[in-house]
Amino acid sequence: MGRLVDGITMILLMAMCGATVTGVLDRFVLGVGLAWTEEVSRFLLIWVSLLAAAIAVRERKHFVVDVVGSLWGGPRLAARLDAVIRLVCFLFLLGVVGYGLQLSIVFHPQRSPALGLPMSVVYAAVPVSGALMLGYLARDAVRDRRGPRPSGD
């Protein structure tokens, strides 16, 4: 699953760069501004940003404050704080997924001006990335609960 998300994110990033370069070249070299390039770039930026956030959660590279546990409480307090932070994030992401689904449904009839895409395509990035983050948080919670894996030497 991780490789699929990485691949999709990379393809979307390359498409965003291509649309941006096309828009710049058309506007400043040919003197013709294409409306769709800006819209494609904007929509892809939303998707790439939210998928990259999910990748950061998967890789545990997201912003974490661990000063309290590591300085004053040692590893036991740090582990407990990590569990509390993960629970708060999990609850927050449940709300993000639910609200993102509602937004996708509500804005489905609305169309983007240049492409005519249903806006639900853009808003779907919120519940998709939220669901990925929920899955990664749950996976990490299970792994941490089991403890470190024995080495396979």
Short mmCIF file of N, CA and C in Angstrom, two decimals:
data_model
loop_
_atom_site.label_atom_id
_atom_site.label_comp_id
_atom_site.label_asym_id
_atom_site.label_seq_id
_atom_site.Cartn_x
_atom_site.Cartn_y
_atom_site.Cartn_z
N MET A 1 0.82 -1.19 0.00
CA MET A 1 0.00 0.00 0.00
C MET A 1 0.87 1.26 0.00
N GLY A 2 1.96 1.21 0.76
CA GLY A 2 2.84 2.37 0.85
C GLY A 2 3.45 2.74 -0.49
N ARG A 3 3.88 1.73 -1.23
CA ARG A 3 4.47 1.99 -2.55
C ARG A 3 3.44 2.57 -3.51
N LEU A 4 2.20 2.12 -3.40
CA LEU A 4 1.14 2.65 -4.25
C LEU A 4 0.90 4.13 -3.95
N VAL A 5 0.82 4.47 -2.68
CA VAL A 5 0.61 5.87 -2.29
C VAL A 5 1.80 6.71 -2.74
N ASP A 6 3.01 6.20 -2.56
CA ASP A 6 4.20 6.92 -3.02
C ASP A 6 4.16 7.15 -4.52
N GLY A 7 3.82 6.11 -5.27
CA GLY A 7 3.77 6.22 -6.72
C GLY A 7 2.72 7.20 -7.20
N ILE A 8 1.54 7.12 -6.63
CA ILE A 8 0.47 8.05 -7.01
C ILE A 8 0.87 9.48 -6.69
N THR A 9 1.46 9.69 -5.52
CA THR A 9 1.89 11.03 -5.13
C THR A 9 2.94 11.56 -6.09
N MET A 10 3.88 10.72 -6.48
CA MET A 10 4.93 11.15 -7.39
C MET A 10 4.37 11.48 -8.77
N ILE A 11 3.44 10.67 -9.26
CA ILE A 11 2.82 10.94 -10.56
C ILE A 11 2.05 12.26 -10.51
N LEU A 12 1.30 12.47 -9.43
CA LEU A 12 0.55 13.72 -9.30
C LEU A 12 1.48 14.92 -9.21
N LEU A 13 2.61 14.76 -8.52
CA LEU A 13 3.59 15.85 -8.40
C LEU A 13 4.18 16.18 -9.77
N MET A 14 4.52 15.16 -10.54
CA MET A 14 5.06 15.40 -11.88
C MET A 14 4.01 16.06 -12.78
N ALA A 15 2.76 15.62 -12.68
CA ALA A 15 1.69 16.23 -13.47
C ALA A 15 1.50 17.69 -13.07
N MET A 16 1.59 17.98 -11.77
CA MET A 16 1.46 19.36 -11.30
C MET A 16 2.58 20.22 -11.87
N CYS A 17 3.80 19.71 -11.84
CA CYS A 17 4.93 20.46 -12.40
C CYS A 17 4.75 20.67 -13.90
N GLY A 18 4.29 19.64 -14.59
CA GLY A 18 4.05 19.76 -16.02
C GLY A 18 2.99 20.80 -16.35
N ALA A 19 1.91 20.80 -15.59
CA ALA A 19 0.84 21.78 -15.82
C ALA A 19 1.34 23.19 -15.53
N THR A 20 2.15 23.34 -14.49
CA THR A 20 2.68 24.66 -14.15
C THR A 20 3.62 25.17 -15.23
N VAL A 21 4.53 24.32 -15.69
CA VAL A 21 5.46 24.71 -16.75
C VAL A 21 4.70 25.05 -18.03
N THR A 22 3.70 24.25 -18.35
CA THR A 22 2.88 24.52 -19.54
C THR A 22 2.20 25.88 -19.42
N GLY A 23 1.65 26.17 -18.26
CA GLY A 23 0.99 27.46 -18.05
C GLY A 23 1.95 28.62 -18.18
N VAL A 24 3.14 28.48 -17.62
CA VAL A 24 4.14 29.56 -17.70
C VAL A 24 4.59 29.76 -19.14
N LEU A 25 4.91 28.67 -19.83
CA LEU A 25 5.36 28.78 -21.22
C LEU A 25 4.28 29.37 -22.11
N ASP A 26 3.06 28.91 -21.95
CA ASP A 26 1.97 29.43 -22.77
C ASP A 26 1.75 30.92 -22.54
N ARG A 27 1.83 31.33 -21.28
CA ARG A 27 1.55 32.73 -20.95
C ARG A 27 2.68 33.66 -21.38
N PHE A 28 3.93 33.29 -21.08
CA PHE A 28 5.04 34.21 -21.29
C PHE A 28 5.80 34.01 -22.59
N VAL A 29 5.73 32.84 -23.18
CA VAL A 29 6.42 32.60 -24.45
C VAL A 29 5.46 32.80 -25.62
N LEU A 30 4.30 32.17 -25.53
CA LEU A 30 3.33 32.26 -26.63
C LEU A 30 2.34 33.41 -26.45
N GLY A 31 2.28 33.96 -25.25
CA GLY A 31 1.37 35.08 -25.00
C GLY A 31 -0.09 34.67 -24.85
N VAL A 32 -0.32 33.39 -24.62
CA VAL A 32 -1.69 32.88 -24.47
C VAL A 32 -1.80 32.25 -23.09
N GLY A 33 -2.77 32.71 -22.31
CA GLY A 33 -2.97 32.12 -20.99
C GLY A 33 -4.04 31.04 -21.04
N LEU A 34 -3.68 29.85 -20.63
CA LEU A 34 -4.64 28.75 -20.59
C LEU A 34 -5.19 28.63 -19.17
N ALA A 35 -6.49 28.71 -19.03
CA ALA A 35 -7.11 28.69 -17.70
C ALA A 35 -6.97 27.33 -17.04
N TRP A 36 -6.97 26.27 -17.80
CA TRP A 36 -6.96 24.94 -17.21
C TRP A 36 -5.65 24.61 -16.50
N THR A 37 -4.52 25.20 -16.93
CA THR A 37 -3.25 24.85 -16.31
C THR A 37 -3.20 25.28 -14.84
N GLU A 38 -3.73 26.46 -14.56
CA GLU A 38 -3.74 26.96 -13.19
C GLU A 38 -4.65 26.11 -12.32
N GLU A 39 -5.79 25.73 -12.87
CA GLU A 39 -6.75 24.92 -12.12
C GLU A 39 -6.20 23.52 -11.84
N VAL A 40 -5.60 22.91 -12.84
CA VAL A 40 -5.00 21.59 -12.66
C VAL A 40 -3.90 21.65 -11.61
N SER A 41 -3.04 22.67 -11.70
CA SER A 41 -1.96 22.81 -10.72
C SER A 41 -2.49 22.97 -9.31
N ARG A 42 -3.52 23.77 -9.15
CA ARG A 42 -4.10 24.00 -7.82
C ARG A 42 -4.70 22.72 -7.25
N PHE A 43 -5.47 22.01 -8.06
CA PHE A 43 -6.12 20.79 -7.59
C PHE A 43 -5.08 19.71 -7.26
N LEU A 44 -4.06 19.60 -8.11
CA LEU A 44 -3.02 18.60 -7.85
C LEU A 44 -2.20 18.96 -6.62
N LEU A 45 -2.00 20.27 -6.37
CA LEU A 45 -1.28 20.69 -5.16
C LEU A 45 -2.02 20.23 -3.91
N ILE A 46 -3.33 20.33 -3.93
CA ILE A 46 -4.14 19.87 -2.79
C ILE A 46 -3.93 18.38 -2.57
N TRP A 47 -4.06 17.60 -3.64
CA TRP A 47 -3.91 16.15 -3.52
C TRP A 47 -2.50 15.76 -3.08
N VAL A 48 -1.48 16.37 -3.70
CA VAL A 48 -0.10 16.04 -3.36
C VAL A 48 0.20 16.39 -1.90
N SER A 49 -0.26 17.56 -1.46
CA SER A 49 0.00 17.98 -0.08
C SER A 49 -0.62 17.02 0.93
N LEU A 50 -1.86 16.63 0.70
CA LEU A 50 -2.53 15.77 1.66
C LEU A 50 -2.00 14.33 1.61
N LEU A 51 -1.65 13.85 0.43
CA LEU A 51 -1.04 12.52 0.36
C LEU A 51 0.36 12.53 0.98
N ALA A 52 1.10 13.62 0.81
CA ALA A 52 2.41 13.73 1.44
C ALA A 52 2.29 13.76 2.96
N ALA A 53 1.23 14.39 3.46
CA ALA A 53 1.00 14.38 4.91
C ALA A 53 0.76 12.95 5.40
N ALA A 54 0.01 12.17 4.62
CA ALA A 54 -0.22 10.77 4.99
C ALA A 54 1.09 9.98 4.96
N ILE A 55 1.93 10.26 3.97
CA ILE A 55 3.23 9.59 3.90
C ILE A 55 4.08 9.96 5.11
N ALA A 56 4.03 11.21 5.52
CA ALA A 56 4.78 11.64 6.71
C ALA A 56 4.31 10.90 7.96
N VAL A 57 3.01 10.69 8.08
CA VAL A 57 2.48 9.93 9.22
C VAL A 57 2.97 8.48 9.13
N ARG A 58 2.93 7.91 7.94
CA ARG A 58 3.38 6.53 7.76
C ARG A 58 4.85 6.36 8.16
N GLU A 59 5.67 7.32 7.79
CA GLU A 59 7.10 7.26 8.06
C GLU A 59 7.47 7.81 9.44
N ARG A 60 6.46 8.23 10.18
CA ARG A 60 6.67 8.87 11.50
C ARG A 60 7.60 10.07 11.40
N LYS A 61 7.42 10.83 10.34
CA LYS A 61 8.22 12.03 10.12
C LYS A 61 7.40 13.29 10.37
N HIS A 62 6.20 13.11 10.89
CA HIS A 62 5.35 14.25 11.18
C HIS A 62 5.85 14.96 12.43
N PHE A 63 5.32 16.14 12.64
CA PHE A 63 5.74 16.98 13.76
C PHE A 63 5.34 16.33 15.07
N VAL A 64 6.31 16.10 15.94
CA VAL A 64 6.05 15.47 17.23
C VAL A 64 6.80 16.25 18.31
N VAL A 65 6.12 16.50 19.39
CA VAL A 65 6.77 17.13 20.54
C VAL A 65 6.99 16.05 21.59
N ASP A 66 8.25 15.70 21.80
CA ASP A 66 8.55 14.65 22.77
C ASP A 66 9.48 15.13 23.88
N VAL A 67 9.57 16.43 24.05
CA VAL A 67 10.47 17.00 25.04
C VAL A 67 10.07 16.60 26.45
N VAL A 68 8.79 16.66 26.76
CA VAL A 68 8.32 16.38 28.12
C VAL A 68 8.69 14.97 28.54
N GLY A 69 8.34 14.00 27.73
CA GLY A 69 8.61 12.61 28.09
C GLY A 69 10.08 12.28 28.13
N SER A 70 10.84 12.79 27.16
CA SER A 70 12.25 12.41 27.11
C SER A 70 13.10 13.13 28.15
N LEU A 71 12.73 14.35 28.52
CA LEU A 71 13.54 15.09 29.50
C LEU A 71 13.19 14.77 30.94
N TRP A 72 11.91 14.64 31.25
CA TRP A 72 11.51 14.53 32.64
C TRP A 72 11.01 13.15 33.07
N GLY A 73 10.49 12.39 32.16
CA GLY A 73 9.85 11.17 32.61
C GLY A 73 10.50 9.89 32.18
N GLY A 74 11.42 9.96 31.28
CA GLY A 74 12.04 8.74 30.80
C GLY A 74 11.18 8.03 29.78
N PRO A 75 11.57 6.83 29.41
CA PRO A 75 10.89 6.11 28.33
C PRO A 75 9.45 5.71 28.64
N ARG A 76 9.14 5.43 29.90
CA ARG A 76 7.76 5.01 30.22
C ARG A 76 6.79 6.17 30.02
N LEU A 77 7.14 7.35 30.52
CA LEU A 77 6.28 8.52 30.33
C LEU A 77 6.20 8.89 28.86
N ALA A 78 7.33 8.80 28.17
CA ALA A 78 7.34 9.10 26.74
C ALA A 78 6.40 8.17 25.98
N ALA A 79 6.40 6.89 26.32
CA ALA A 79 5.51 5.93 25.65
C ALA A 79 4.05 6.24 25.95
N ARG A 80 3.76 6.62 27.18
CA ARG A 80 2.37 6.96 27.54
C ARG A 80 1.92 8.23 26.83
N LEU A 81 2.79 9.23 26.79
CA LEU A 81 2.44 10.46 26.08
C LEU A 81 2.24 10.19 24.60
N ASP A 82 3.07 9.33 24.04
CA ASP A 82 2.94 8.98 22.63
C ASP A 82 1.58 8.32 22.37
N ALA A 83 1.15 7.46 23.28
CA ALA A 83 -0.16 6.80 23.14
C ALA A 83 -1.29 7.82 23.23
N VAL A 84 -1.18 8.78 24.14
CA VAL A 84 -2.21 9.81 24.27
C VAL A 84 -2.25 10.68 23.02
N ILE A 85 -1.08 11.08 22.54
CA ILE A 85 -1.01 11.90 21.33
C ILE A 85 -1.60 11.15 20.14
N ARG A 86 -1.27 9.86 20.04
CA ARG A 86 -1.81 9.06 18.94
C ARG A 86 -3.33 8.96 19.02
N LEU A 87 -3.87 8.81 20.24
CA LEU A 87 -5.32 8.75 20.43
C LEU A 87 -5.98 10.06 20.02
N VAL A 88 -5.40 11.18 20.43
CA VAL A 88 -5.95 12.49 20.07
C VAL A 88 -5.92 12.67 18.55
N CYS A 89 -4.81 12.30 17.93
CA CYS A 89 -4.71 12.38 16.47
C CYS A 89 -5.74 11.48 15.80
N PHE A 90 -5.92 10.29 16.33
CA PHE A 90 -6.88 9.34 15.77
C PHE A 90 -8.29 9.93 15.82
N LEU A 91 -8.67 10.49 16.97
CA LEU A 91 -10.00 11.09 17.10
C LEU A 91 -10.16 12.28 16.17
N PHE A 92 -9.13 13.11 16.08
CA PHE A 92 -9.17 14.25 15.17
C PHE A 92 -9.35 13.79 13.72
N LEU A 93 -8.60 12.76 13.34
CA LEU A 93 -8.68 12.27 11.96
C LEU A 93 -10.03 11.61 11.66
N LEU A 94 -10.66 11.02 12.65
CA LEU A 94 -12.03 10.52 12.44
C LEU A 94 -12.95 11.66 12.03
N GLY A 95 -12.80 12.79 12.70
CA GLY A 95 -13.58 13.98 12.34
C GLY A 95 -13.23 14.50 10.96
N VAL A 96 -11.95 14.49 10.63
CA VAL A 96 -11.51 14.95 9.31
C VAL A 96 -12.11 14.09 8.22
N VAL A 97 -12.07 12.77 8.41
CA VAL A 97 -12.62 11.86 7.40
C VAL A 97 -14.13 12.07 7.26
N GLY A 98 -14.83 12.14 8.39
CA GLY A 98 -16.28 12.34 8.34
C GLY A 98 -16.66 13.65 7.69
N TYR A 99 -16.01 14.73 8.09
CA TYR A 99 -16.31 16.04 7.52
C TYR A 99 -15.90 16.09 6.05
N GLY A 100 -14.77 15.46 5.71
CA GLY A 100 -14.33 15.43 4.32
C GLY A 100 -15.30 14.69 3.42
N LEU A 101 -15.87 13.60 3.93
CA LEU A 101 -16.91 12.89 3.16
C LEU A 101 -18.13 13.76 2.95
N GLN A 102 -18.53 14.48 4.00
CA GLN A 102 -19.67 15.39 3.87
C GLN A 102 -19.39 16.46 2.82
N LEU A 103 -18.20 17.05 2.86
CA LEU A 103 -17.85 18.08 1.88
C LEU A 103 -17.87 17.51 0.46
N SER A 104 -17.34 16.32 0.30
CA SER A 104 -17.32 15.70 -1.03
C SER A 104 -18.73 15.50 -1.56
N ILE A 105 -19.63 15.08 -0.71
CA ILE A 105 -21.01 14.85 -1.13
C ILE A 105 -21.71 16.17 -1.44
N VAL A 106 -21.54 17.15 -0.55
CA VAL A 106 -22.23 18.44 -0.72
C VAL A 106 -21.76 19.15 -1.99
N PHE A 107 -20.45 19.10 -2.27
CA PHE A 107 -19.92 19.85 -3.40
C PHE A 107 -19.85 19.04 -4.69
N HIS A 108 -20.38 17.83 -4.70
CA HIS A 108 -20.36 17.03 -5.92
C HIS A 108 -21.07 17.72 -7.10
N PRO A 109 -22.23 18.34 -6.89
CA PRO A 109 -22.89 18.98 -8.03
C PRO A 109 -22.12 20.18 -8.60
N GLN A 110 -21.29 20.82 -7.79
CA GLN A 110 -20.55 21.99 -8.26
C GLN A 110 -19.43 21.55 -9.19
N ARG A 111 -19.24 22.31 -10.26
CA ARG A 111 -18.21 21.99 -11.26
C ARG A 111 -17.11 23.05 -11.23
N SER A 112 -15.89 22.61 -11.50
CA SER A 112 -14.79 23.57 -11.58
C SER A 112 -14.94 24.38 -12.86
N PRO A 113 -14.55 25.66 -12.84
CA PRO A 113 -14.81 26.53 -13.99
C PRO A 113 -14.11 26.11 -15.28
N ALA A 114 -12.83 25.79 -15.23
CA ALA A 114 -12.08 25.53 -16.45
C ALA A 114 -12.21 24.09 -16.94
N LEU A 115 -12.18 23.14 -16.03
CA LEU A 115 -12.18 21.73 -16.41
C LEU A 115 -13.56 21.10 -16.42
N GLY A 116 -14.47 21.68 -15.66
CA GLY A 116 -15.80 21.10 -15.53
C GLY A 116 -15.83 19.85 -14.67
N LEU A 117 -14.78 19.63 -13.87
CA LEU A 117 -14.74 18.47 -12.96
C LEU A 117 -15.68 18.69 -11.79
N PRO A 118 -16.29 17.62 -11.30
CA PRO A 118 -17.04 17.76 -10.05
C PRO A 118 -16.07 18.14 -8.94
N MET A 119 -16.44 19.09 -8.11
CA MET A 119 -15.56 19.53 -7.03
C MET A 119 -15.35 18.42 -6.00
N SER A 120 -16.19 17.40 -6.03
CA SER A 120 -15.99 16.28 -5.11
C SER A 120 -14.66 15.58 -5.38
N VAL A 121 -14.16 15.67 -6.61
CA VAL A 121 -12.86 15.07 -6.95
C VAL A 121 -11.76 15.75 -6.13
N VAL A 122 -11.87 17.07 -5.99
CA VAL A 122 -10.87 17.81 -5.22
C VAL A 122 -11.06 17.56 -3.73
N TYR A 123 -12.30 17.66 -3.26
CA TYR A 123 -12.58 17.49 -1.83
C TYR A 123 -12.33 16.06 -1.35
N ALA A 124 -12.33 15.10 -2.25
CA ALA A 124 -12.09 13.71 -1.86
C ALA A 124 -10.68 13.51 -1.30
N ALA A 125 -9.78 14.44 -1.58
CA ALA A 125 -8.43 14.33 -1.03
C ALA A 125 -8.44 14.33 0.49
N VAL A 126 -9.40 15.03 1.08
CA VAL A 126 -9.45 15.14 2.55
C VAL A 126 -9.79 13.78 3.19
N PRO A 127 -10.89 13.13 2.83
CA PRO A 127 -11.16 11.84 3.47
C PRO A 127 -10.18 10.74 3.06
N VAL A 128 -9.67 10.79 1.84
CA VAL A 128 -8.72 9.76 1.41
C VAL A 128 -7.44 9.85 2.24
N SER A 129 -6.88 11.05 2.34
CA SER A 129 -5.64 11.20 3.13
C SER A 129 -5.91 10.95 4.61
N GLY A 130 -7.05 11.38 5.10
CA GLY A 130 -7.40 11.13 6.50
C GLY A 130 -7.51 9.64 6.79
N ALA A 131 -8.13 8.90 5.88
CA ALA A 131 -8.26 7.45 6.07
C ALA A 131 -6.90 6.77 6.04
N LEU A 132 -6.03 7.22 5.14
CA LEU A 132 -4.67 6.66 5.11
C LEU A 132 -3.95 6.92 6.43
N MET A 133 -4.07 8.15 6.93
CA MET A 133 -3.42 8.48 8.20
C MET A 133 -3.99 7.65 9.35
N LEU A 134 -5.31 7.46 9.36
CA LEU A 134 -5.92 6.61 10.38
C LEU A 134 -5.35 5.19 10.33
N GLY A 135 -5.24 4.66 9.13
CA GLY A 135 -4.69 3.32 8.97
C GLY A 135 -3.25 3.23 9.45
N TYR A 136 -2.45 4.24 9.12
CA TYR A 136 -1.05 4.23 9.55
C TYR A 136 -0.94 4.37 11.07
N LEU A 137 -1.78 5.23 11.67
CA LEU A 137 -1.76 5.38 13.13
C LEU A 137 -2.16 4.08 13.81
N ALA A 138 -3.19 3.42 13.28
CA ALA A 138 -3.63 2.15 13.86
C ALA A 138 -2.54 1.09 13.73
N ARG A 139 -1.90 1.04 12.58
CA ARG A 139 -0.80 0.09 12.38
C ARG A 139 0.32 0.33 13.38
N ASP A 140 0.68 1.60 13.56
CA ASP A 140 1.75 1.93 14.51
C ASP A 140 1.36 1.58 15.94
N ALA A 141 0.10 1.81 16.28
CA ALA A 141 -0.36 1.49 17.64
C ALA A 141 -0.25 -0.01 17.90
N VAL A 142 -0.63 -0.81 16.92
CA VAL A 142 -0.53 -2.27 17.07
C VAL A 142 0.93 -2.69 17.17
N ARG A 143 1.77 -2.13 16.33
CA ARG A 143 3.20 -2.47 16.37
C ARG A 143 3.84 -2.08 17.70
N ASP A 144 3.50 -0.89 18.18
CA ASP A 144 4.08 -0.43 19.45
C ASP A 144 3.58 -1.27 20.62
N ARG A 145 2.34 -1.70 20.54
CA ARG A 145 1.76 -2.53 21.61
C ARG A 145 2.45 -3.89 21.69
N ARG A 146 2.79 -4.43 20.52
CA ARG A 146 3.47 -5.73 20.48
C ARG A 146 4.90 -5.64 20.97
N GLY A 147 5.49 -4.48 20.85
CA GLY A 147 6.88 -4.31 21.27
C GLY A 147 7.82 -4.51 20.10
N PRO A 148 9.11 -4.36 20.35
CA PRO A 148 10.08 -4.49 19.26
C PRO A 148 10.13 -5.92 18.72
N ARG A 149 10.33 -6.00 17.42
CA ARG A 149 10.44 -7.32 16.78
C ARG A 149 11.81 -7.92 17.04
N PRO A 150 11.86 -9.23 17.24
CA PRO A 150 13.18 -9.86 17.37
C PRO A 150 13.88 -9.84 16.01
N SER A 151 15.19 -9.71 16.05
CA SER A 151 15.92 -9.67 14.79
C SER A 151 15.93 -11.06 14.16
N GLY A 152 15.96 -11.10 12.84
CA GLY A 152 15.88 -12.36 12.12
C GLY A 152 17.23 -12.94 11.75
N ASP A 153 18.26 -12.66 12.53
CA ASP A 153 19.61 -13.16 12.20
C ASP A 153 19.68 -14.65 12.30
#
